[in-house]
CSV table of C-alpha atoms in Angstrom, one decimal:
chain,number,residue,atom,x,y,z
A,1,UNK,CA,-205.9,110.7,-26.2
A,2,UNK,CA,-205.0,107.3,-24.7
A,3,UNK,CA,-206.7,106.0,-21.6
A,4,UNK,CA,-204.4,107.0,-18.7
A,5,UNK,CA,-205.8,104.4,-16.4
A,6,UNK,CA,-203.2,102.2,-18.1
A,7,UNK,CA,-199.7,103.5,-17.2
A,8,UNK,CA,-196.9,101.0,-18.0
A,9,UNK,CA,-194.5,103.3,-16.3
A,10,UNK,CA,-195.9,102.3,-12.9
A,11,UNK,CA,-193.7,99.2,-13.0
A,12,UNK,CA,-190.6,101.1,-14.1
A,13,UNK,CA,-190.5,103.8,-11.5
A,14,UNK,CA,-187.8,102.4,-9.3
A,15,UNK,CA,-185.1,99.7,-9.3
A,16,UNK,CA,-186.9,97.3,-7.0
A,17,UNK,CA,-190.0,97.3,-9.2
A,18,UNK,CA,-187.9,96.9,-12.3
A,19,UNK,CA,-186.0,94.0,-10.8
A,20,UNK,CA,-189.3,92.4,-9.6
A,21,UNK,CA,-190.8,92.5,-13.0
A,22,UNK,CA,-187.8,91.6,-15.2
A,23,UNK,CA,-188.3,88.9,-17.8
A,24,UNK,CA,-184.6,88.2,-18.5
A,25,UNK,CA,-182.4,87.1,-15.6
A,26,UNK,CA,-178.7,87.1,-16.4
A,27,UNK,CA,-176.6,84.9,-14.2
A,28,UNK,CA,-172.8,84.3,-14.0
A,29,UNK,CA,-173.6,80.6,-14.0
A,30,UNK,CA,-174.7,80.9,-17.7
A,31,UNK,CA,-171.4,82.6,-18.8
A,32,UNK,CA,-168.4,80.9,-20.3
A,33,UNK,CA,-165.0,82.6,-20.0
A,34,UNK,CA,-162.6,82.0,-22.9
A,35,UNK,CA,-158.9,81.5,-21.9
A,36,UNK,CA,-155.7,81.4,-24.0
A,37,UNK,CA,-152.8,79.3,-22.9
A,38,UNK,CA,-149.5,79.1,-24.7
A,39,UNK,CA,-146.3,77.0,-24.7
A,40,UNK,CA,-144.3,79.8,-26.3
A,41,UNK,CA,-144.2,82.3,-23.4
A,42,UNK,CA,-142.6,82.3,-20.0
A,43,UNK,CA,-145.1,84.7,-18.3
A,44,UNK,CA,-148.6,86.0,-19.0
A,45,UNK,CA,-148.7,88.5,-21.9
A,46,UNK,CA,-151.3,91.1,-22.8
A,47,UNK,CA,-153.0,90.7,-26.1
A,48,UNK,CA,-152.8,93.8,-28.3
A,49,UNK,CA,-156.2,93.3,-29.9
A,50,UNK,CA,-158.0,92.3,-26.8
A,51,UNK,CA,-157.7,95.0,-24.1
A,52,UNK,CA,-157.7,93.5,-20.6
A,53,UNK,CA,-157.3,89.9,-21.8
A,54,UNK,CA,-154.0,88.0,-21.6
A,55,UNK,CA,-152.4,84.9,-22.9
A,56,UNK,CA,-151.6,82.6,-20.0
A,57,UNK,CA,-148.9,80.0,-19.2
A,58,UNK,CA,-149.8,76.7,-17.6
A,59,UNK,CA,-148.7,78.2,-14.2
A,60,UNK,CA,-150.8,81.3,-14.5
A,61,UNK,CA,-154.0,79.8,-15.9
A,62,UNK,CA,-154.9,78.5,-12.4
A,63,UNK,CA,-155.4,82.0,-11.0
A,64,UNK,CA,-157.6,83.0,-13.9
A,65,UNK,CA,-159.8,79.9,-13.4
A,66,UNK,CA,-159.9,80.5,-9.6
A,67,UNK,CA,-161.0,84.1,-10.2
A,68,UNK,CA,-163.8,83.0,-12.6
A,69,UNK,CA,-164.9,80.3,-10.1
A,70,UNK,CA,-165.0,82.8,-7.2
A,71,UNK,CA,-167.4,85.0,-9.3
A,72,UNK,CA,-169.7,82.0,-10.0
A,73,UNK,CA,-168.9,81.8,-13.7
A,74,UNK,CA,-170.2,78.5,-15.1
A,75,UNK,CA,-167.4,77.3,-17.3
A,76,UNK,CA,-164.1,78.2,-19.1
A,77,UNK,CA,-163.3,77.5,-22.7
A,78,UNK,CA,-159.7,76.7,-23.4
A,79,UNK,CA,-157.6,77.6,-26.5
A,80,UNK,CA,-154.0,76.4,-26.9
A,81,UNK,CA,-151.1,77.9,-28.7
A,82,UNK,CA,-148.4,75.2,-29.2
A,83,UNK,CA,-144.7,75.7,-29.6
A,84,UNK,CA,-144.5,73.6,-32.8
A,85,UNK,CA,-146.9,73.6,-35.8
A,86,UNK,CA,-147.0,71.4,-38.8
A,87,UNK,CA,-149.2,70.7,-41.8
A,88,UNK,CA,-151.3,68.1,-39.9
A,89,UNK,CA,-151.7,69.9,-36.6
A,90,UNK,CA,-150.2,66.9,-34.9
A,91,UNK,CA,-149.4,68.7,-31.7
A,92,UNK,CA,-153.1,69.0,-31.0
A,93,UNK,CA,-153.4,65.3,-30.2
A,94,UNK,CA,-150.3,64.9,-27.9
A,95,UNK,CA,-151.0,63.6,-24.4
A,96,UNK,CA,-148.7,66.4,-23.2
A,97,UNK,CA,-150.1,69.0,-25.6
A,98,UNK,CA,-150.8,72.5,-24.3
A,99,UNK,CA,-154.6,72.1,-24.0
A,100,UNK,CA,-154.2,68.7,-22.5
A,101,UNK,CA,-151.9,70.1,-19.8
A,102,UNK,CA,-154.2,73.1,-19.3
A,103,UNK,CA,-157.2,70.8,-18.7
A,104,UNK,CA,-155.3,68.9,-16.0
A,105,UNK,CA,-154.2,72.2,-14.4
A,106,UNK,CA,-157.8,73.6,-14.4
A,107,UNK,CA,-159.1,70.4,-12.8
A,108,UNK,CA,-156.3,70.4,-10.2
A,109,UNK,CA,-157.0,74.0,-9.2
A,110,UNK,CA,-160.7,74.0,-9.4
A,111,UNK,CA,-162.2,70.5,-9.9
A,112,UNK,CA,-165.8,71.7,-10.0
A,113,UNK,CA,-165.2,74.2,-12.9
A,114,UNK,CA,-166.8,73.0,-16.1
A,115,UNK,CA,-164.0,72.8,-18.6
A,116,UNK,CA,-164.7,73.1,-22.3
A,117,UNK,CA,-162.1,72.7,-25.0
A,118,UNK,CA,-162.0,74.1,-28.5
A,119,UNK,CA,-161.5,71.2,-31.0
A,120,UNK,CA,-160.0,72.6,-34.3
A,121,UNK,CA,-156.7,72.5,-36.1
A,122,UNK,CA,-156.2,76.2,-37.0
A,123,UNK,CA,-154.0,76.9,-33.9
A,124,UNK,CA,-151.9,73.9,-34.6
A,125,UNK,CA,-151.3,74.0,-38.4
A,126,UNK,CA,-148.5,75.9,-40.0
A,127,UNK,CA,-150.9,77.0,-42.7
A,128,UNK,CA,-153.7,78.3,-40.3
A,129,UNK,CA,-156.5,76.5,-41.9
A,130,UNK,CA,-159.0,74.5,-39.7
A,131,UNK,CA,-158.3,71.2,-41.3
A,132,UNK,CA,-155.8,69.1,-43.2
A,133,UNK,CA,-154.9,70.6,-46.6
A,134,UNK,CA,-154.5,68.7,-49.8
A,135,UNK,CA,-153.8,70.6,-53.0
A,136,UNK,CA,-154.6,73.9,-51.2
A,137,UNK,CA,-158.1,72.7,-50.3
A,138,UNK,CA,-159.2,71.5,-46.8
A,139,UNK,CA,-159.9,67.8,-46.9
A,140,UNK,CA,-163.1,67.4,-44.9
A,141,UNK,CA,-162.9,63.6,-44.3
A,142,UNK,CA,-159.2,63.5,-43.5
A,143,UNK,CA,-159.8,66.3,-41.0
A,144,UNK,CA,-162.6,64.3,-39.2
A,145,UNK,CA,-160.1,61.7,-38.0
A,146,UNK,CA,-157.8,64.3,-36.5
A,147,UNK,CA,-160.7,66.1,-34.8
A,148,UNK,CA,-161.9,62.9,-33.3
A,149,UNK,CA,-158.5,62.0,-31.9
A,150,UNK,CA,-158.1,65.6,-30.5
A,151,UNK,CA,-161.5,65.4,-28.8
A,152,UNK,CA,-160.7,62.0,-27.3
A,153,UNK,CA,-157.4,63.2,-26.0
A,154,UNK,CA,-159.1,66.1,-24.3
A,155,UNK,CA,-161.7,63.8,-22.7
A,156,UNK,CA,-158.8,61.6,-21.4
A,157,UNK,CA,-157.4,64.6,-19.5
A,158,UNK,CA,-160.8,65.5,-17.9
A,159,UNK,CA,-162.6,67.8,-20.3
A,160,UNK,CA,-166.3,68.0,-19.5
A,161,UNK,CA,-167.3,69.3,-22.9
A,162,UNK,CA,-165.5,69.3,-26.2
A,163,UNK,CA,-166.4,72.0,-28.7
A,164,UNK,CA,-165.7,71.3,-32.4
A,165,UNK,CA,-165.3,74.6,-34.2
A,166,UNK,CA,-163.8,73.5,-37.5
A,167,UNK,CA,-167.1,73.4,-39.4
A,168,UNK,CA,-166.3,70.1,-41.1
A,169,UNK,CA,-169.3,68.1,-42.3
A,170,UNK,CA,-169.9,65.2,-40.0
A,171,UNK,CA,-167.6,66.4,-37.2
A,172,UNK,CA,-170.1,65.8,-34.4
A,173,UNK,CA,-170.8,62.3,-35.5
A,174,UNK,CA,-167.1,61.5,-35.8
A,175,UNK,CA,-166.4,62.9,-32.4
A,176,UNK,CA,-169.3,61.2,-30.7
A,177,UNK,CA,-168.4,57.9,-32.2
A,178,UNK,CA,-164.8,58.2,-31.0
A,179,UNK,CA,-165.7,59.3,-27.5
A,180,UNK,CA,-168.2,56.5,-27.1
A,181,UNK,CA,-165.9,53.9,-28.4
A,182,UNK,CA,-163.2,55.1,-25.9
A,183,UNK,CA,-165.6,54.9,-23.0
A,184,UNK,CA,-166.2,58.7,-22.7
A,185,UNK,CA,-170.0,58.5,-23.1
A,186,UNK,CA,-170.4,61.2,-20.4
A,187,UNK,CA,-168.3,63.8,-22.3
A,188,UNK,CA,-170.7,66.3,-23.9
A,189,UNK,CA,-170.3,68.0,-27.3
A,190,UNK,CA,-171.0,71.7,-27.8
A,191,UNK,CA,-170.8,72.2,-31.5
A,192,UNK,CA,-170.0,75.5,-33.3
A,193,UNK,CA,-173.0,74.6,-35.5
A,194,UNK,CA,-173.6,78.1,-37.0
A,195,UNK,CA,-170.2,79.6,-37.3
A,196,UNK,CA,-170.2,82.3,-39.9
A,197,UNK,CA,-167.2,83.5,-42.0
A,198,UNK,CA,-166.9,86.8,-40.1
A,199,UNK,CA,-164.8,89.9,-39.8
A,200,UNK,CA,-165.4,89.8,-36.0
A,201,UNK,CA,-162.7,87.1,-35.4
A,202,UNK,CA,-159.7,89.4,-36.0
A,203,UNK,CA,-158.5,89.9,-32.4
A,204,UNK,CA,-158.9,86.2,-31.7
A,205,UNK,CA,-156.8,85.2,-34.6
A,206,UNK,CA,-154.1,87.5,-33.4
A,207,UNK,CA,-154.3,86.0,-29.9
A,208,UNK,CA,-154.4,82.4,-31.1
A,209,UNK,CA,-151.8,82.9,-33.9
A,210,UNK,CA,-154.2,81.2,-36.2
A,211,UNK,CA,-154.7,83.5,-39.3
A,212,UNK,CA,-154.7,81.4,-42.5
A,213,UNK,CA,-151.5,81.7,-44.5
A,214,UNK,CA,-153.4,81.4,-47.8
A,215,UNK,CA,-157.0,81.8,-48.9
A,216,UNK,CA,-159.8,82.2,-46.4
A,217,UNK,CA,-162.3,80.0,-44.5
A,218,UNK,CA,-165.4,80.8,-46.6
A,219,UNK,CA,-165.4,77.3,-48.1
A,220,UNK,CA,-166.5,75.8,-44.8
A,221,UNK,CA,-167.7,78.6,-42.5
A,222,UNK,CA,-171.2,80.0,-43.2
A,223,UNK,CA,-172.1,82.8,-45.6
A,224,UNK,CA,-174.0,85.6,-43.8
A,225,UNK,CA,-176.3,85.9,-46.8
A,226,UNK,CA,-177.7,82.4,-46.3
A,227,UNK,CA,-179.3,82.3,-42.9
A,228,UNK,CA,-181.1,79.1,-43.8
A,229,UNK,CA,-177.8,77.2,-43.9
A,230,UNK,CA,-177.4,78.1,-40.2
A,231,UNK,CA,-180.6,76.4,-39.2
A,232,UNK,CA,-179.8,73.4,-41.4
A,233,UNK,CA,-176.4,73.0,-39.8
A,234,UNK,CA,-178.0,73.1,-36.3
A,235,UNK,CA,-180.4,70.4,-37.3
A,236,UNK,CA,-177.7,68.2,-38.7
A,237,UNK,CA,-175.5,68.5,-35.6
A,238,UNK,CA,-178.4,67.6,-33.3
A,239,UNK,CA,-179.1,64.5,-35.5
A,240,UNK,CA,-175.4,63.6,-35.1
A,241,UNK,CA,-175.5,63.8,-31.3
A,242,UNK,CA,-174.6,67.4,-30.3
A,243,UNK,CA,-175.6,68.2,-26.7
A,244,UNK,CA,-175.3,72.0,-27.1
A,245,UNK,CA,-175.4,74.0,-30.3
A,246,UNK,CA,-173.9,77.4,-30.9
A,247,UNK,CA,-174.3,80.6,-33.0
A,248,UNK,CA,-171.1,82.6,-33.6
A,249,UNK,CA,-170.8,85.6,-33.8
A,250,UNK,CA,-173.6,86.7,-31.5
A,251,UNK,CA,-174.4,90.5,-31.9
A,252,UNK,CA,-174.6,90.6,-35.7
A,253,UNK,CA,-176.6,87.3,-35.7
A,254,UNK,CA,-179.3,87.9,-33.1
A,255,UNK,CA,-181.9,86.9,-35.7
A,256,UNK,CA,-180.2,83.5,-36.1
A,257,UNK,CA,-180.2,83.0,-32.3
A,258,UNK,CA,-183.9,83.9,-32.3
A,259,UNK,CA,-184.8,81.6,-35.2
A,260,UNK,CA,-182.8,78.7,-33.8
A,261,UNK,CA,-184.3,79.1,-30.3
A,262,UNK,CA,-187.8,79.3,-31.7
A,263,UNK,CA,-187.4,76.3,-34.0
A,264,UNK,CA,-187.9,73.9,-31.1
A,265,UNK,CA,-184.4,72.5,-31.0
A,266,UNK,CA,-184.9,71.1,-27.5
A,267,UNK,CA,-181.3,71.4,-26.4
A,268,UNK,CA,-179.3,74.3,-24.9
A,269,UNK,CA,-178.3,77.1,-27.3
A,270,UNK,CA,-175.0,78.9,-26.8
A,271,UNK,CA,-173.9,82.2,-28.4
A,272,UNK,CA,-170.3,83.4,-28.8
A,273,UNK,CA,-169.9,87.1,-28.1
A,274,UNK,CA,-166.7,87.2,-30.1
A,275,UNK,CA,-163.3,88.9,-29.8
A,276,UNK,CA,-164.3,91.6,-32.3
A,277,UNK,CA,-167.5,92.4,-30.5
A,278,UNK,CA,-165.6,92.6,-27.2
A,279,UNK,CA,-163.0,94.9,-28.6
A,280,UNK,CA,-165.5,97.2,-30.3
A,281,UNK,CA,-167.2,97.7,-26.9
A,282,UNK,CA,-163.9,98.3,-25.1
A,283,UNK,CA,-162.7,100.8,-27.6
A,284,UNK,CA,-166.0,102.7,-27.6
A,285,UNK,CA,-165.9,102.9,-23.8
A,286,UNK,CA,-162.2,103.9,-23.8
A,287,UNK,CA,-162.9,106.8,-26.2
A,288,UNK,CA,-165.4,108.2,-23.6
A,289,UNK,CA,-168.3,107.9,-26.0
A,290,UNK,CA,-170.1,105.2,-23.9
A,291,UNK,CA,-170.3,103.9,-20.4
A,292,UNK,CA,-168.7,100.5,-20.5
A,293,UNK,CA,-170.9,98.8,-18.0
A,294,UNK,CA,-174.1,100.1,-19.5
A,295,UNK,CA,-172.9,99.2,-23.0
A,296,UNK,CA,-171.8,95.7,-22.2
A,297,UNK,CA,-174.8,94.8,-20.2
A,298,UNK,CA,-177.1,96.1,-23.0
A,299,UNK,CA,-175.3,93.9,-25.5
A,300,UNK,CA,-175.3,90.8,-23.3
A,301,UNK,CA,-179.0,91.2,-22.4
A,302,UNK,CA,-179.8,91.5,-26.1
A,303,UNK,CA,-178.0,88.1,-26.7
A,304,UNK,CA,-179.9,86.6,-23.8
A,305,UNK,CA,-183.2,88.1,-24.9
A,306,UNK,CA,-182.7,86.7,-28.4
A,307,UNK,CA,-182.7,83.2,-26.9
A,308,UNK,CA,-179.2,82.2,-25.9
A,309,UNK,CA,-179.1,79.9,-22.8
A,310,UNK,CA,-175.3,80.1,-22.6
A,311,UNK,CA,-173.1,83.1,-23.5
A,312,UNK,CA,-169.4,82.8,-24.2
A,313,UNK,CA,-167.8,86.2,-23.6
A,314,UNK,CA,-164.5,87.8,-22.8
A,315,UNK,CA,-166.5,90.2,-20.7
A,316,UNK,CA,-167.4,87.4,-18.3
A,317,UNK,CA,-165.4,88.5,-15.3
A,318,UNK,CA,-166.6,92.1,-15.5
A,319,UNK,CA,-170.3,91.0,-16.0
A,320,UNK,CA,-170.1,88.7,-12.9
A,321,UNK,CA,-168.6,91.5,-10.8
A,322,UNK,CA,-171.3,94.0,-12.0
A,323,UNK,CA,-174.0,91.5,-11.2
A,324,UNK,CA,-172.5,90.9,-7.7
A,325,UNK,CA,-172.3,94.6,-7.1
A,326,UNK,CA,-175.9,95.2,-8.1
């Protein structure tokens, strides 16, 4: 029989004691809310695969950002859907492009909101691949030039952080060089360093209209059977000048988050709680098989507990409201 002088339950017997002794403190300030904005619609539209999330117009995105700011959410992450797509993704670098206009709108409505922009070509190319395609293969080095120009154009519009997600070798170095040469030395880079080729991206691809028209993205996104590659990619991005690194998806890769955090990276670590993870939780709650608040908070705390400093999540507004409500 164990020694009952030692009773760990003493510190769990009521909420005040549990709050006093908690080791993980989840704050809205550490959350990033992803937002979709489109040139192809006249009013906000619901997204079939993402219950409760909508695609915004330039006019409607201001209210979304204001709602996030009022709840204390730390940042928004912008994804754009252009009216026109081509093989080069050329609309991604226009001064009047959809993300460029969205940045200006966010900064007009809420100047203090940290604005992060996704830097990739998949939403802008007519083939849906994340880079420039030559002979049905993504040309890494040709893509770097376009990513650098896209990031610079975002910085010119006021983006605080640019987030390259294309998983091209050398993308952080190319973007850092372009930003510095253009005078944007204060613009930070949050790299999708460990982005796995995952089935959890389905709802996002529907929302962003970015599914590849041929092949897949396994040639540049990571293989979930090779966790060592994730840590190597993080090391390389830090060497190239990344200010924040990311693991995506989050829930199925908690071990990668843990390993990265405990490898002594020395910079903030973000985790992306993806569209598929979000929708699974929503559908489970809608079926009546789980309490949504309890389920989501358990998932998000697991990501935080694994070592994420920053969590990108479509649940951000709900989490902030739940925290505010106790």
